[in-house]
Tab-separated table of C-alpha atoms and ligand atoms in Angstrom:
chain	number	residue	atom	x	y	z
A	1	MET	CA	23.152	-15.147	6.248
A	2	ASN	CA	22.955	-16.117	2.610
A	3	ILE	CA	23.631	-13.323	0.131
A	4	GLN	CA	22.959	-14.140	-3.513
A	5	THR	CA	24.369	-12.011	-6.304
A	6	ASP	CA	22.805	-11.061	-9.658
A	7	VAL	CA	19.344	-12.325	-8.818
A	8	SER	CA	16.071	-11.890	-10.710
A	9	LEU	CA	13.401	-10.003	-8.758
A	10	GLN	CA	10.622	-10.783	-11.255
A	11	SER	CA	8.788	-13.151	-8.910
A	12	LEU	CA	9.383	-10.910	-5.872
A	13	HIS	CA	7.088	-8.038	-6.874
A	14	THR	CA	3.476	-8.015	-8.039
A	15	LEU	CA	4.047	-6.117	-11.320
A	16	ARG	CA	6.355	-8.963	-12.436
A	17	LEU	CA	8.602	-6.657	-14.460
A	18	LYS	CA	12.020	-7.940	-15.512
A	19	SER	CA	14.371	-6.742	-12.816
A	20	GLN	CA	17.773	-7.912	-11.642
A	21	ALA	CA	19.396	-7.053	-8.309
A	22	ARG	CA	23.146	-6.905	-7.784
A	23	ALA	CA	22.576	-8.709	-4.443
A	24	LEU	CA	19.687	-10.138	-2.439
A	25	CYS	CA	19.247	-11.543	1.056
A	26	THR	CA	16.407	-12.513	3.368
A	27	VAL	CA	16.452	-11.392	7.003
A	28	SER	CA	14.353	-12.848	9.778
A	29	GLY	CA	15.563	-10.764	12.715
A	30	SER	CA	17.497	-7.673	13.776
A	31	ALA	CA	20.870	-9.454	14.069
A	32	GLU	CA	20.627	-10.648	10.451
A	33	LEU	CA	19.484	-7.214	9.363
A	34	ARG	CA	22.577	-5.626	10.968
A	35	GLU	CA	24.795	-8.225	9.247
A	36	ALA	CA	23.171	-7.385	5.915
A	37	LEU	CA	23.692	-3.647	6.438
A	38	ALA	CA	27.362	-4.233	7.336
A	39	TRP	CA	27.819	-6.328	4.181
A	40	ALA	CA	26.220	-3.632	2.020
A	41	ARG	CA	28.463	-0.964	3.582
A	42	ALA	CA	31.587	-3.071	2.976
A	43	GLU	CA	30.577	-3.609	-0.678
A	44	GLY	CA	29.645	0.050	-1.181
A	45	LEU	CA	26.093	-0.929	-2.120
A	46	PRO	CA	22.984	0.951	-0.975
A	47	PRO	CA	20.616	-1.300	1.005
A	48	ALA	CA	16.979	-1.387	-0.167
A	49	VAL	CA	14.172	-3.174	1.651
A	50	LEU	CA	11.328	-5.097	0.052
A	51	GLY	CA	8.290	-6.614	1.740
A	52	GLU	CA	6.074	-8.486	-0.712
A	53	GLY	CA	6.735	-6.038	-3.556
A	54	SER	CA	3.098	-4.958	-4.026
A	55	ASN	CA	3.745	-1.213	-4.126
A	56	VAL	CA	6.957	-0.888	-6.117
A	57	VAL	CA	8.078	-0.349	-9.689
A	58	LEU	CA	11.510	-1.963	-9.991
A	59	PRO	CA	14.333	-1.019	-12.372
A	60	GLU	CA	15.769	-3.391	-14.974
A	61	TYR	CA	19.047	-3.471	-13.062
A	62	TRP	CA	19.226	-2.516	-9.385
A	63	GLU	CA	22.697	-1.730	-8.079
A	64	ALA	CA	21.712	-2.442	-4.470
A	65	LEU	CA	21.574	-5.067	-1.747
A	66	VAL	CA	17.868	-5.882	-1.737
A	67	ILE	CA	16.822	-7.025	1.733
A	68	LEU	CA	13.650	-9.087	2.001
A	69	GLN	CA	12.203	-8.255	5.415
A	70	ARG	CA	10.790	-11.508	6.845
A	71	THR	CA	10.985	-10.839	10.607
A	72	ASN	CA	7.959	-12.629	12.017
A	73	GLY	CA	6.209	-13.018	15.335
A	74	ILE	CA	3.230	-11.599	17.206
A	75	ASP	CA	3.482	-10.739	20.915
A	76	VAL	CA	0.814	-9.444	23.270
A	77	LEU	CA	2.382	-6.426	25.028
A	78	ALA	CA	-0.592	-5.419	27.193
A	79	GLN	CA	-4.312	-6.003	27.430
A	80	ASP	CA	-7.406	-5.340	29.505
A	81	GLU	CA	-11.048	-6.287	28.981
A	82	ASN	CA	-11.500	-3.630	26.271
A	83	SER	CA	-8.341	-3.660	24.203
A	84	VAL	CA	-5.034	-5.284	23.397
A	85	CYS	CA	-1.643	-3.973	22.296
A	86	LEU	CA	0.305	-6.248	19.950
A	87	ARG	CA	3.873	-6.125	18.660
A	88	VAL	CA	3.834	-7.582	15.152
A	89	GLY	CA	6.959	-8.522	13.177
A	90	ALA	CA	7.462	-6.485	9.995
A	91	GLY	CA	7.586	-9.614	7.824
A	92	GLU	CA	4.144	-10.917	8.823
A	93	ASN	CA	1.643	-10.967	5.955
A	94	TRP	CA	-0.865	-8.159	6.508
A	95	HIS	CA	-4.039	-10.040	5.574
A	96	ALA	CA	-3.055	-13.185	7.511
A	97	PHE	CA	-2.392	-11.000	10.549
A	98	ILE	CA	-5.873	-9.405	10.372
A	99	ALA	CA	-7.492	-12.819	9.954
A	100	TRP	CA	-5.557	-14.090	12.996
A	101	ALA	CA	-6.526	-10.993	15.051
A	102	LEU	CA	-10.198	-11.478	14.176
A	103	GLY	CA	-9.978	-15.107	15.320
A	104	GLN	CA	-8.562	-13.921	18.673
A	105	GLY	CA	-11.374	-11.376	19.121
A	106	TYR	CA	-9.132	-8.350	18.393
A	107	PHE	CA	-11.062	-5.936	16.178
A	108	GLY	CA	-10.685	-2.789	14.095
A	109	LEU	CA	-8.722	-3.675	10.974
A	110	GLU	CA	-11.405	-5.657	9.100
A	111	ASN	CA	-11.902	-2.973	6.411
A	112	LEU	CA	-8.244	-3.435	5.463
A	113	ALA	CA	-8.685	-7.124	4.562
A	114	LEU	CA	-6.898	-8.449	1.481
A	115	ILE	CA	-4.515	-5.514	1.110
A	116	PRO	CA	-1.408	-7.305	-0.179
A	117	GLY	CA	1.938	-6.962	1.544
A	118	THR	CA	3.611	-7.060	4.907
A	119	VAL	CA	2.875	-5.492	8.287
A	120	GLY	CA	6.192	-3.579	8.072
A	121	ALA	CA	5.082	-1.816	4.902
A	122	ALA	CA	1.678	-0.784	6.301
A	123	PRO	CA	2.984	2.411	7.988
A	124	ILE	CA	4.966	3.457	4.887
A	125	GLN	CA	1.929	4.814	3.067
A	126	ASN	CA	-0.536	4.562	5.970
A	127	ILE	CA	-2.512	1.904	4.100
A	128	GLY	CA	-6.209	2.536	3.826
A	129	ALA	CA	-9.386	1.151	2.283
A	130	TYR	CA	-13.163	1.212	2.713
A	131	GLY	CA	-13.104	4.198	5.054
A	132	VAL	CA	-10.364	3.013	7.438
A	133	GLU	CA	-6.645	3.809	7.666
A	134	VAL	CA	-4.053	1.933	9.710
A	135	ALA	CA	-2.637	5.080	11.412
A	136	PRO	CA	-5.122	5.310	14.336
A	137	PHE	CA	-4.300	1.711	15.314
A	138	ILE	CA	-0.528	2.231	15.381
A	139	GLU	CA	1.063	2.962	18.773
A	140	SER	CA	4.669	2.982	17.607
A	141	VAL	CA	6.981	1.731	14.874
A	142	HIS	CA	10.286	-0.003	15.623
A	143	GLY	CA	13.186	-0.095	13.223
A	144	ILE	CA	16.871	0.026	12.536
A	145	VAL	CA	18.582	3.109	11.154
A	146	THR	CA	20.125	2.229	7.799
A	147	ALA	CA	23.224	4.436	8.240
A	148	ASP	CA	24.506	3.027	11.564
A	149	ALA	CA	22.229	0.065	12.387
A	150	ALA	CA	21.048	1.761	15.614
A	151	PRO	CA	17.622	0.753	16.933
A	152	VAL	CA	14.927	3.410	16.754
A	153	THR	CA	11.312	3.715	17.945
A	154	LEU	CA	8.962	6.227	16.370
A	155	SER	CA	5.757	7.487	17.953
A	156	THR	CA	2.689	8.129	15.804
A	157	THR	CA	3.551	11.849	15.915
A	158	ASP	CA	7.055	11.065	14.602
A	159	CYS	CA	5.486	9.000	11.798
A	160	GLN	CA	3.605	12.066	10.426
A	161	PHE	CA	0.791	9.939	9.037
A	162	ALA	CA	-1.386	11.538	6.353
A	163	TYR	CA	-3.508	10.361	3.428
A	164	ARG	CA	-1.417	7.525	1.873
A	165	ASN	CA	1.655	9.168	3.298
A	166	SER	CA	4.080	9.205	6.236
A	167	VAL	CA	7.554	10.338	7.232
A	168	PHE	CA	8.830	7.072	5.664
A	169	LYS	CA	7.955	8.458	2.230
A	170	GLY	CA	9.481	11.840	3.133
A	171	ALA	CA	12.301	12.817	5.494
A	172	LEU	CA	13.001	9.198	6.575
A	173	ARG	CA	12.722	7.612	3.128
A	174	ASP	CA	15.307	4.773	3.007
A	175	GLU	CA	16.651	5.911	6.407
A	176	VAL	CA	14.875	3.340	8.611
A	177	ILE	CA	14.123	-0.349	8.088
A	178	ILE	CA	11.006	-1.238	10.049
A	179	THR	CA	11.334	-4.377	12.180
A	180	ALA	CA	8.023	-4.367	14.088
A	181	VAL	CA	4.831	-2.375	14.513
A	182	ASP	CA	2.884	-1.975	17.789
A	183	LEU	CA	-0.866	-1.962	17.145
A	184	HIS	CA	-3.705	-1.216	19.532
A	185	LEU	CA	-6.882	-3.187	18.747
A	186	SER	CA	-10.291	-3.302	20.390
A	187	LYS	CA	-11.894	-6.287	22.078
A	188	GLN	CA	-15.305	-4.663	21.573
A	189	PRO	CA	-16.810	-5.839	18.267
A	190	GLY	CA	-17.596	-2.559	16.480
A	191	ALA	CA	-17.875	-2.205	12.712
A	192	GLN	CA	-17.164	0.700	10.352
A	193	THR	CA	-19.711	0.370	7.584
A	194	ALA	CA	-20.196	3.935	6.292
A	195	TYR	CA	-18.124	3.496	3.100
A	196	PRO	CA	-20.770	3.495	0.324
A	197	SER	CA	-19.843	0.299	-1.561
A	198	LEU	CA	-19.428	-1.600	1.726
A	199	GLN	CA	-22.768	-0.374	3.041
A	200	ALA	CA	-24.473	-1.306	-0.241
A	201	HIS	CA	-22.916	-4.792	-0.175
A	202	LEU	CA	-24.034	-5.435	3.405
A	203	GLN	CA	-27.531	-4.115	2.689
A	204	SER	CA	-27.897	-6.332	-0.366
A	205	ALA	CA	-26.989	-9.299	1.863
A	206	GLY	CA	-29.725	-8.238	4.322
A	207	ILE	CA	-27.234	-7.303	7.063
A	208	ASP	CA	-28.336	-4.316	9.179
A	209	HIS	CA	-25.875	-4.447	12.081
A	210	ALA	CA	-22.710	-6.019	10.762
A	211	THR	CA	-20.235	-7.904	12.933
A	212	PRO	CA	-16.500	-7.448	12.347
A	213	LEU	CA	-16.436	-10.860	10.643
A	214	GLN	CA	-19.246	-9.809	8.281
A	215	VAL	CA	-17.314	-6.626	7.389
A	216	PHE	CA	-14.135	-8.678	6.820
A	217	ASN	CA	-16.011	-11.075	4.502
A	218	ALA	CA	-17.825	-8.263	2.678
A	219	VAL	CA	-14.581	-6.371	2.004
A	220	MET	CA	-13.016	-9.566	0.638
A	221	ASP	CA	-16.063	-10.165	-1.613
A	222	ILE	CA	-15.998	-6.611	-2.990
A	223	ARG	CA	-12.258	-6.649	-3.595
A	224	ARG	CA	-12.326	-10.045	-5.318
A	225	SER	CA	-15.157	-8.900	-7.612
A	226	LYS	CA	-13.442	-5.643	-8.557
A	227	LEU	CA	-9.688	-5.814	-8.359
A	228	PRO	CA	-7.382	-7.877	-10.552
A	229	ASP	CA	-5.477	-10.562	-8.625
A	230	PRO	CA	-1.759	-9.812	-9.133
A	231	ALA	CA	-1.092	-13.570	-9.383
A	232	GLU	CA	-3.247	-13.657	-12.523
A	233	GLN	CA	-2.779	-10.155	-13.889
A	234	PRO	CA	0.330	-8.420	-12.552
A	235	ASN	CA	-0.380	-4.981	-11.039
A	236	ALA	CA	0.532	-2.736	-8.096
A	237	GLY	CA	-2.972	-1.712	-7.046
A	238	SER	CA	-3.827	1.952	-7.536
A	239	PHE	CA	-1.087	3.449	-9.678
A	240	PHE	CA	-2.028	7.046	-8.874
A	241	LYS	CA	-3.077	8.716	-5.630
A	242	ASN	CA	-6.399	10.503	-5.460
A	243	PRO	CA	-5.526	14.201	-5.763
A	244	VAL	CA	-6.445	16.431	-2.825
A	245	LEU	CA	-7.466	20.005	-3.741
A	246	ASP	CA	-8.243	23.080	-1.689
A	247	MET	CA	-11.906	24.084	-1.560
A	248	ALA	CA	-11.598	26.879	-4.154
A	249	ALA	CA	-9.921	24.597	-6.714
A	250	ALA	CA	-12.490	21.856	-6.022
A	251	ASN	CA	-15.389	24.283	-6.519
A	252	ALA	CA	-13.898	25.493	-9.805
A	253	LEU	CA	-13.508	21.862	-10.924
A	254	ARG	CA	-17.109	21.013	-9.964
A	255	GLU	CA	-18.377	24.001	-11.925
A	256	ARG	CA	-16.598	22.817	-15.080
A	257	PHE	CA	-17.323	19.094	-14.542
A	258	PRO	CA	-20.502	18.704	-12.432
A	259	GLY	CA	-20.217	14.870	-12.316
A	260	VAL	CA	-16.765	14.738	-10.742
A	261	PRO	CA	-16.742	12.576	-7.552
A	262	CYS	CA	-15.387	14.740	-4.714
A	263	TYR	CA	-15.058	13.879	-1.023
A	264	ALA	CA	-14.703	16.565	1.664
A	265	GLN	CA	-11.818	15.881	4.091
A	266	SER	CA	-11.811	16.767	7.780
A	267	ASP	CA	-9.200	19.533	7.202
A	268	GLY	CA	-11.433	21.353	4.672
A	269	SER	CA	-9.627	20.014	1.592
A	270	VAL	CA	-11.384	17.901	-1.040
A	271	LYS	CA	-10.281	14.518	-2.410
A	272	VAL	CA	-11.071	13.813	-6.065
A	273	ALA	CA	-11.480	10.277	-7.447
A	274	ALA	CA	-8.504	9.855	-9.805
A	275	ALA	CA	-10.129	6.816	-11.469
A	276	TRP	CA	-12.957	9.053	-12.726
A	277	LEU	CA	-10.501	11.586	-14.182
A	278	ILE	CA	-8.617	8.830	-16.016
A	279	ASP	CA	-11.846	7.232	-17.225
A	280	GLN	CA	-13.062	10.592	-18.599
A	281	CYS	CA	-9.869	10.786	-20.658
A	282	GLY	CA	-10.840	7.482	-22.297
A	283	TRP	CA	-8.061	5.359	-20.823
A	284	ARG	CA	-10.064	2.597	-19.074
A	285	GLY	CA	-9.368	-0.759	-20.745
A	286	HIS	CA	-6.737	0.709	-23.088
A	287	ARG	CA	-3.619	-1.404	-23.875
A	288	VAL	CA	-0.236	-0.185	-25.162
A	289	ARG	CA	2.761	-2.506	-25.806
A	290	GLY	CA	2.008	-5.130	-23.140
A	291	VAL	CA	0.814	-2.741	-20.459
A	292	GLY	CA	-2.551	-1.124	-19.944
A	293	VAL	CA	-5.342	0.251	-17.814
A	294	HIS	CA	-7.608	-2.310	-16.165
A	295	SER	CA	-11.038	-2.449	-17.789
A	296	GLU	CA	-12.978	-2.420	-14.466
A	297	HIS	CA	-10.722	-0.090	-12.567
A	298	ALA	CA	-9.038	2.888	-14.244
A	299	LEU	CA	-6.644	3.495	-11.332
A	300	VAL	CA	-4.978	0.103	-11.770
A	301	LEU	CA	-2.290	-0.292	-14.429
A	302	VAL	CA	-1.675	-3.897	-15.450
A	303	ASN	CA	1.314	-5.635	-16.949
A	304	ASP	CA	0.101	-8.118	-19.578
A	305	GLY	CA	3.555	-8.831	-20.971
A	306	GLY	CA	5.530	-5.615	-20.807
A	307	ASP	CA	9.169	-6.409	-20.055
A	308	SER	CA	10.471	-3.434	-18.184
A	309	ALA	CA	9.284	-0.502	-16.142
A	310	GLN	CA	9.875	1.780	-19.139
A	311	GLU	CA	6.615	0.931	-20.989
A	312	LEU	CA	4.590	1.175	-17.792
A	313	LEU	CA	6.042	4.534	-16.756
A	314	GLN	CA	5.601	5.854	-20.313
A	315	LEU	CA	1.919	4.880	-20.162
A	316	ALA	CA	1.566	6.484	-16.718
A	317	SER	CA	3.075	9.747	-17.885
A	318	THR	CA	0.826	9.855	-20.995
A	319	ILE	CA	-2.242	9.291	-18.780
A	320	ALA	CA	-1.076	11.976	-16.312
A	321	ALA	CA	-0.475	14.415	-19.198
A	322	ASP	CA	-4.017	13.815	-20.518
A	323	VAL	CA	-5.517	14.371	-17.052
A	324	ALA	CA	-3.455	17.556	-16.607
A	325	ALA	CA	-4.556	18.877	-20.032
A	326	LYS	CA	-8.267	18.146	-19.445
A	327	PHE	CA	-8.628	18.929	-15.725
A	328	ASP	CA	-5.529	20.979	-14.831
A	329	ILE	CA	-4.747	18.440	-12.077
A	330	ASP	CA	-1.369	16.748	-11.560
A	331	LEU	CA	-1.616	13.051	-10.696
A	332	ALA	CA	1.075	11.628	-8.401
A	333	ILE	CA	2.225	8.021	-8.720
A	334	GLU	CA	1.468	5.962	-5.593
A	335	PRO	CA	3.953	3.028	-5.757
A	336	ARG	CA	7.639	3.690	-5.091
A	337	VAL	CA	9.431	3.944	-8.422
A	338	TYR	CA	13.085	2.921	-8.162
A	339	PRO	CA	15.390	4.466	-10.794
B	1	FAD	P1	6.648	-3.349	-0.829
B	1	FAD	O1	5.926	-3.133	-2.110
B	1	FAD	O2	7.630	-4.459	-0.768
B	1	FAD	O3	7.384	-1.990	-0.427
B	1	FAD	C1	6.736	-0.763	-0.605
B	1	FAD	C2	7.667	0.341	-0.081
B	1	FAD	O4	7.776	0.210	1.319
B	1	FAD	C3	9.097	0.226	-0.623
B	1	FAD	O5	9.605	1.517	-0.811
B	1	FAD	C4	9.839	-0.492	0.478
B	1	FAD	O6	11.204	-0.145	0.536
B	1	FAD	C5	9.124	0.013	1.706
B	1	FAD	N1	9.138	-1.000	2.780
B	1	FAD	C6	8.525	-2.211	2.773
B	1	FAD	N2	8.751	-2.843	3.926
B	1	FAD	C7	9.524	-2.031	4.664
B	1	FAD	C8	10.141	-2.131	5.951
B	1	FAD	N3	10.008	-3.216	6.714
B	1	FAD	N4	10.899	-1.098	6.383
B	1	FAD	C9	11.065	0.007	5.628
B	1	FAD	N5	10.537	0.159	4.400
B	1	FAD	C10	9.784	-0.853	3.938
B	1	FAD	N6	-2.607	-0.027	-0.538
B	1	FAD	C11	-3.508	0.608	0.252
B	1	FAD	O7	-3.148	1.521	1.010
B	1	FAD	N7	-4.831	0.255	0.217
B	1	FAD	C12	-5.316	-0.724	-0.578
B	1	FAD	O8	-6.498	-1.014	-0.566
B	1	FAD	C13	-4.375	-1.399	-1.430
B	1	FAD	N8	-4.806	-2.358	-2.292
B	1	FAD	C14	-3.921	-2.954	-3.121
B	1	FAD	C15	-4.398	-3.932	-4.005
B	1	FAD	C16	-3.523	-4.582	-4.859
B	1	FAD	C17	-4.055	-5.612	-5.822
B	1	FAD	C18	-2.132	-4.268	-4.829
B	1	FAD	C19	-1.177	-4.996	-5.720
B	1	FAD	C20	-1.649	-3.296	-3.957
B	1	FAD	C21	-2.545	-2.622	-3.096
B	1	FAD	N9	-2.109	-1.631	-2.206
B	1	FAD	C22	-3.008	-1.007	-1.374
B	1	FAD	C23	-0.682	-1.258	-2.123
B	1	FAD	C24	0.158	-2.233	-1.223
B	1	FAD	O9	-0.517	-3.432	-1.010
B	1	FAD	C25	0.486	-1.598	0.125
B	1	FAD	O10	1.184	-0.390	-0.052
B	1	FAD	C26	1.337	-2.534	1.013
B	1	FAD	O11	1.473	-1.984	2.281
B	1	FAD	C27	2.727	-2.824	0.419
B	1	FAD	O12	3.307	-3.863	1.166
B	1	FAD	P2	4.574	-4.660	0.635
B	1	FAD	O13	5.084	-5.505	1.744
B	1	FAD	O14	4.243	-5.349	-0.627
B	1	FAD	O15	5.603	-3.458	0.354
B	2	NAP	P1	-14.347	3.251	-4.938
B	2	NAP	O1	-15.183	2.724	-3.842
B	2	NAP	O2	-14.702	2.980	-6.369
B	2	NAP	O3	-14.163	4.832	-4.764
B	2	NAP	C1	-13.323	5.568	-5.642
B	2	NAP	C2	-12.499	6.529	-4.829
B	2	NAP	O4	-13.364	7.435	-4.184
B	2	NAP	C3	-11.707	5.809	-3.791
B	2	NAP	O5	-10.377	5.941	-4.126
B	2	NAP	C4	-12.081	6.454	-2.478
B	2	NAP	O6	-11.018	7.102	-1.818
B	2	NAP	C5	-13.041	7.560	-2.825
B	2	NAP	N1	-14.263	7.421	-2.005
B	2	NAP	C6	-15.346	6.700	-2.286
B	2	NAP	N2	-16.288	6.873	-1.339
B	2	NAP	C7	-15.764	7.706	-0.426
B	2	NAP	C8	-16.246	8.281	0.774
B	2	NAP	N3	-17.471	8.037	1.242
B	2	NAP	N4	-15.429	9.094	1.459
B	2	NAP	C9	-14.223	9.374	1.017
B	2	NAP	N5	-13.698	8.869	-0.113
B	2	NAP	C10	-14.464	8.052	-0.835
B	2	NAP	O7	-12.853	2.784	-4.667
B	2	NAP	P2	-12.062	1.513	-5.161
B	2	NAP	O8	-11.042	2.017	-6.093
B	2	NAP	O9	-12.958	0.379	-5.543
B	2	NAP	O10	-11.313	1.075	-3.828
B	2	NAP	C11	-12.026	0.726	-2.662
B	2	NAP	C12	-11.144	1.022	-1.477
B	2	NAP	O11	-9.957	0.224	-1.524
B	2	NAP	C13	-10.687	2.471	-1.435
B	2	NAP	O12	-10.649	2.869	-0.107
B	2	NAP	C14	-9.292	2.414	-2.023
B	2	NAP	O13	-8.425	3.399	-1.501
B	2	NAP	C15	-8.805	1.030	-1.621
B	2	NAP	N6	-7.871	0.489	-2.623
B	2	NAP	C16	-6.602	0.986	-2.647
B	2	NAP	C17	-5.674	0.489	-3.554
B	2	NAP	C18	-4.254	0.975	-3.541
B	2	NAP	O14	-3.424	0.368	-4.186
B	2	NAP	N7	-3.947	2.024	-2.826
B	2	NAP	C19	-6.062	-0.486	-4.461
B	2	NAP	C20	-7.366	-0.934	-4.428
B	2	NAP	C21	-8.279	-0.452	-3.496
B	2	NAP	P3	-10.005	6.328	-0.839
B	2	NAP	O15	-9.017	5.717	-1.717
B	2	NAP	O16	-9.453	7.440	-0.040
B	2	NAP	O17	-10.779	5.361	-0.011
């Protein structure tokens, strides 16, 4: 295993901030991962795992052993005529995996096309888009406990999946390095097309009963037309989560701001579109010292030449303060911010 010291992480995360790690290694299996953890323990360094770096804000200097999780491989664990259960290595690219699954006739994840990152990171925030979340497809998550390198398997109940959240962002944060995810996919070609912009896109293309492939292509079209490509304009996707309010707070908000986009959740709470709140505060398209708010998408902060996380986090806290002052709502940052 090759451990490099004092390495730049600028090209290893999509915000492309200047960031230097004390040590870095790439692991492609559990044995290497255990070796890396032993090395970190011997050096007194905390281990920190990175997938493709599309949901992180990295510090200028990171006193850690950064482990790039690149454990690959897809195995069929079980199947019948209706469904298949796959074990997918944590280092597999998420979008490439969905495209492969579609080619095999394994359906369900098409709405999550083009989400950047690895399969191992998908459970961390229960990735979701266009009306679908990954949680219902997950059977279990396999990993290694950071403290003692013991193998662990978590059921979906253990994972405590919620809206852009899981136990890996809470009680097990930094405690488990995911090595593989078991996913249950359908062999029956259904399609989830209720999400408004997806439905509108399919309708405008004259598609009444979409196939999974048509959904996959439509989601890619919409995303490419709307979201900045991190390779061209560094960003970490949505910088804030959509706030979820109880019904009374949502009603009070709607009374004061009748245009606010609100979405009722199955548990009776109400999700509010954070992009609208930010837009109403006049931030869309605004630039400050090399960082700014994307002109098409107020939830996405972009790095157009800012050096460090400081400018970006300063901008985020000014935006959050404006939203709190106008709407009395606290925005939470979605990507993991490392100190
Ligand atoms: P990283 O950014 O490398 O890591 C994120 C966090 O997960 C870190 O804390 C890291 O330590 C932890 N982690 C990563 N891998 C592991 C592992 N194997 N074991 C333990 N911990 C691990 N998200 C959505 O939900 N929906 C979207 O539609 C969406 N669109 C996006 C669009 C763009 C343009 C961008 C840049 C991001 C978007 N995201 C979206 C966010 C991001 O793509 C997802 O959160 C993705 O799952 C992150 O994967 P990653 O491999 O890049 O994780
Ligand atoms: P959008 O379609 O402009 O909608 C704005 C927000 O309203 C979204 O965040 C979405 O919540 C919510 N919404 C819209 N219609 C809804 C409905 N029928 N039911 C419930 N909620 C609804 O969103 P967008 O920003 O262009 O993104 C499209 C999809 O891709 C969204 O699902 C979004 O989450 C996802 N995305 C995520 C990231 C990220 O980094 N996390 C980045 C880009 C896109 P939801 O977010 O809950 O869907």
